[in-house]
Tab-separated table of C-alpha atoms in Angstrom:
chain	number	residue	atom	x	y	z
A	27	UNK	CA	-2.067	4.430	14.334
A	28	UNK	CA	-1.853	7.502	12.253
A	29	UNK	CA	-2.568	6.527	8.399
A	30	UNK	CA	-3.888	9.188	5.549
A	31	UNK	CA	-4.906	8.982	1.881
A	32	UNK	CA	-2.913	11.922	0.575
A	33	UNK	CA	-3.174	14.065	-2.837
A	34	UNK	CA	0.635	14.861	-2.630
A	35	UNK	CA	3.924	13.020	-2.437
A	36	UNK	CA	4.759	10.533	-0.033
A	37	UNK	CA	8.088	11.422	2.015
A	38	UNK	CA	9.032	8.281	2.498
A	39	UNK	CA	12.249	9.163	4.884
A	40	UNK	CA	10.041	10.606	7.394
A	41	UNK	CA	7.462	7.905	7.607
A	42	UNK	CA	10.950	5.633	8.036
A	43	UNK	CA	11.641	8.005	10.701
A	44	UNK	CA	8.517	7.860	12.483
A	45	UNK	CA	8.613	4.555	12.429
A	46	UNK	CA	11.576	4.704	15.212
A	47	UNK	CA	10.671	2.392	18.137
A	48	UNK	CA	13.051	2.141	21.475
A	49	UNK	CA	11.679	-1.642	21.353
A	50	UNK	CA	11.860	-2.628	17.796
A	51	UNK	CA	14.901	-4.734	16.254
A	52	UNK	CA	12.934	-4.592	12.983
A	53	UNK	CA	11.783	-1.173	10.633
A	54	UNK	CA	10.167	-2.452	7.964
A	55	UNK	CA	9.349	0.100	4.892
A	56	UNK	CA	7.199	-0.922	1.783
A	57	UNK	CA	6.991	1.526	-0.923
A	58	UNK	CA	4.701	0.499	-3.404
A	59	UNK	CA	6.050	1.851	-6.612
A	60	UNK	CA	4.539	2.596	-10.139
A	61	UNK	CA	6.516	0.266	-12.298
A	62	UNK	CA	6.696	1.450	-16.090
A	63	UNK	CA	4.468	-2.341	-17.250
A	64	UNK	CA	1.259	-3.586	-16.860
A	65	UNK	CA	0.032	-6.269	-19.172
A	66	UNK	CA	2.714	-6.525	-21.883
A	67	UNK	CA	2.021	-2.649	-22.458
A	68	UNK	CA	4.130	0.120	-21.845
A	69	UNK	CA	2.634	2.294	-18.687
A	70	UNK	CA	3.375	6.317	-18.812
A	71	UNK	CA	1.185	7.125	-15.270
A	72	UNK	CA	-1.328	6.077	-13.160
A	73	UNK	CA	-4.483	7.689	-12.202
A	74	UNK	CA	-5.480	6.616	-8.005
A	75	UNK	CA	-9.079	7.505	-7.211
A	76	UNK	CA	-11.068	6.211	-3.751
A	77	UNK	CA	-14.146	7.283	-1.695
A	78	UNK	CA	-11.919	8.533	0.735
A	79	UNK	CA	-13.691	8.554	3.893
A	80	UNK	CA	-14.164	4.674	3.369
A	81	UNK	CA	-10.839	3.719	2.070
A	82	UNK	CA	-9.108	5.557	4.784
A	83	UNK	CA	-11.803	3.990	7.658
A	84	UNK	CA	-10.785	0.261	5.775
A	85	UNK	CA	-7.264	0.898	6.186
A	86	UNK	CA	-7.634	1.779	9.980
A	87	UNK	CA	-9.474	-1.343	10.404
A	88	UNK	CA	-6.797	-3.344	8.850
A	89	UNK	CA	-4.016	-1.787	10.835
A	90	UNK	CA	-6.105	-2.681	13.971
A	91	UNK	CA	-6.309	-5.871	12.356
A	92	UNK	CA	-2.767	-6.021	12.106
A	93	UNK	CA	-2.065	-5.002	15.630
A	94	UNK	CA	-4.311	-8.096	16.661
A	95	UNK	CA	-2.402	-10.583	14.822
A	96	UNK	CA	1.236	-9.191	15.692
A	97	UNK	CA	3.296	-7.398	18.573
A	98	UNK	CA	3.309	-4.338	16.683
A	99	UNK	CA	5.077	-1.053	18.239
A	100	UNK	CA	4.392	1.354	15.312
A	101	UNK	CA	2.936	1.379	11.998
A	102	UNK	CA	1.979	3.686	9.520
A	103	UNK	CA	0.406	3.703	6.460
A	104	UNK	CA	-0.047	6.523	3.317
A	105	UNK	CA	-2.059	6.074	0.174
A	106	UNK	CA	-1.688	8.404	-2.350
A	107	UNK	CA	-4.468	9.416	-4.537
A	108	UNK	CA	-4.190	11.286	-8.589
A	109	UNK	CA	-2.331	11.335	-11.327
A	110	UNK	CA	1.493	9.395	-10.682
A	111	UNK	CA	4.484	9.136	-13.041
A	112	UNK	CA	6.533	6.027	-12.972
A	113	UNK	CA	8.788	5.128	-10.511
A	114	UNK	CA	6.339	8.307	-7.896
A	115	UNK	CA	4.873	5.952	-4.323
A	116	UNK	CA	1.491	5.550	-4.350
A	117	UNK	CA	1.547	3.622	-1.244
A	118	UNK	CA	3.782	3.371	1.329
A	119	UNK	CA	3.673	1.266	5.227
A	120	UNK	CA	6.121	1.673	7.951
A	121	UNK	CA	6.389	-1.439	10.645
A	122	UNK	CA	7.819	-1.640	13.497
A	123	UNK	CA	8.110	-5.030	15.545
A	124	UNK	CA	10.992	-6.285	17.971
A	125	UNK	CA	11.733	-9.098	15.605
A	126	UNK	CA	11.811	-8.988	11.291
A	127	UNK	CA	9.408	-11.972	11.080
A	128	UNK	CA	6.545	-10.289	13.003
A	129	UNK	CA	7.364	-7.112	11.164
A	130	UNK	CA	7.859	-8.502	7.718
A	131	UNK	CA	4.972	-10.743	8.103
A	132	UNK	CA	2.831	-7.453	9.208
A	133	UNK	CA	3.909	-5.358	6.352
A	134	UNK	CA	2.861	-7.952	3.984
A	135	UNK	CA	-0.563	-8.330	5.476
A	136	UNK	CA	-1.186	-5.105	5.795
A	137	UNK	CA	-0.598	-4.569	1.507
A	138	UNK	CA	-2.479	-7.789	0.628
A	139	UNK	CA	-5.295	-6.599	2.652
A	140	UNK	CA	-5.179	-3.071	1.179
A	141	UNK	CA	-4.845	-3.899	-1.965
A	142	UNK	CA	-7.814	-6.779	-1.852
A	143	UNK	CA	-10.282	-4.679	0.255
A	144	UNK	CA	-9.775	-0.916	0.157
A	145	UNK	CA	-11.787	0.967	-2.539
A	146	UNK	CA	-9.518	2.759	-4.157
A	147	UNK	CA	-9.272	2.442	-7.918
A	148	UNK	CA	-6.212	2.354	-10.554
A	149	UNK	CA	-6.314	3.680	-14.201
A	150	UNK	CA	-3.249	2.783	-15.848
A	151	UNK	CA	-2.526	4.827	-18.962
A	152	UNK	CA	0.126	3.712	-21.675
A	153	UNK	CA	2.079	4.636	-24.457
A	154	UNK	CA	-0.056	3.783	-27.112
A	155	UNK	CA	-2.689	6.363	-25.795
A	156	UNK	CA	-5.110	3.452	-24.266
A	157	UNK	CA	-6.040	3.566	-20.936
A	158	UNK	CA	-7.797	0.899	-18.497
A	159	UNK	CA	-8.726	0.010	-15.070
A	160	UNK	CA	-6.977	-2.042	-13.023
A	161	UNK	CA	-8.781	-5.611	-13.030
A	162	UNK	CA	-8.604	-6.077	-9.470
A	163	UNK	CA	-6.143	-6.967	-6.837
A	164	UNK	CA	-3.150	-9.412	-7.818
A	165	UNK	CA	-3.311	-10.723	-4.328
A	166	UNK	CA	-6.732	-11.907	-4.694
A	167	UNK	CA	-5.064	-15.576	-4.633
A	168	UNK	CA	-3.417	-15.414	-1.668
A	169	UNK	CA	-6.412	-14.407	-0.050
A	170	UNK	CA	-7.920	-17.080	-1.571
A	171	UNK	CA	-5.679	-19.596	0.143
A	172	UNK	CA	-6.565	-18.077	3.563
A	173	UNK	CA	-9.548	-19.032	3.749
């Protein structure tokens, strides 16, 4: 399960490519985008930071969580760290599963989980010169329900 937290960009075709399974009927690719919004304000970049060593050991564990739950043949996952201009991946997860449920299913855990666990951090900075942290994971709720 090869993952990284990365200072550079993401090349998202060749983590698609890797992805390539003689087995799998499903590829599933999430890129998780900065979007140019964040609480009613105007966003101009983000700012990633992490303890690296732990966020990349949490994201292992969740893949090997991930492999647990589902038939997984290959995933991947990059986290980008530093400054990011709209529209730039800051994360991005490559699954491969014979079937789309198991694969979309995957995918999707594999985010919530990252994005509820890992410690990684996100400074949003807008137009109006502000800046602020992120106030914590939007998929705190879901997690929520899981239990």
């Amino acid at each position: 399960m090869p993952c990284a937290v990365v200072r550079e960009s993401i090349d998202i075709h060749s983590l698609l490519n890797r992805g390539r399974h003689q087995a799998a009927g499903a590829r599933i690719l999430f890129c998780g985008d900065v979007r140019n919004h964040s609480e009613q304000k105007e966003v101009i970049f983000l700012e990633y930071e992490a303890h690296e060593s732990m966020a990349l050991k949490k994201i292992h564990e969740i893949v090997a969580s991930a492999e647990k739950k589902w038939p997984i043949h290959y995933v991947e996952v990059v986290h980008r760290l530093g400054k990011m201009e709209v529209t730039e991946c800051s994360v991005a997860i490559v699954v491969s599963c014979s079937h789309r449920r198991e694969a979309y299913e995957a995918s999707r855990y594999i985010i919530d989980t990252i994005k509820h666990t890992v410690p990684i951090w996100k400074k949003e900075h807008f137009t109006d010169g502000t800046s602020s942290w992120s106030k914590g994971c939007e998929a705190c709720e879901i997690h929520e329900h899981e239990t």
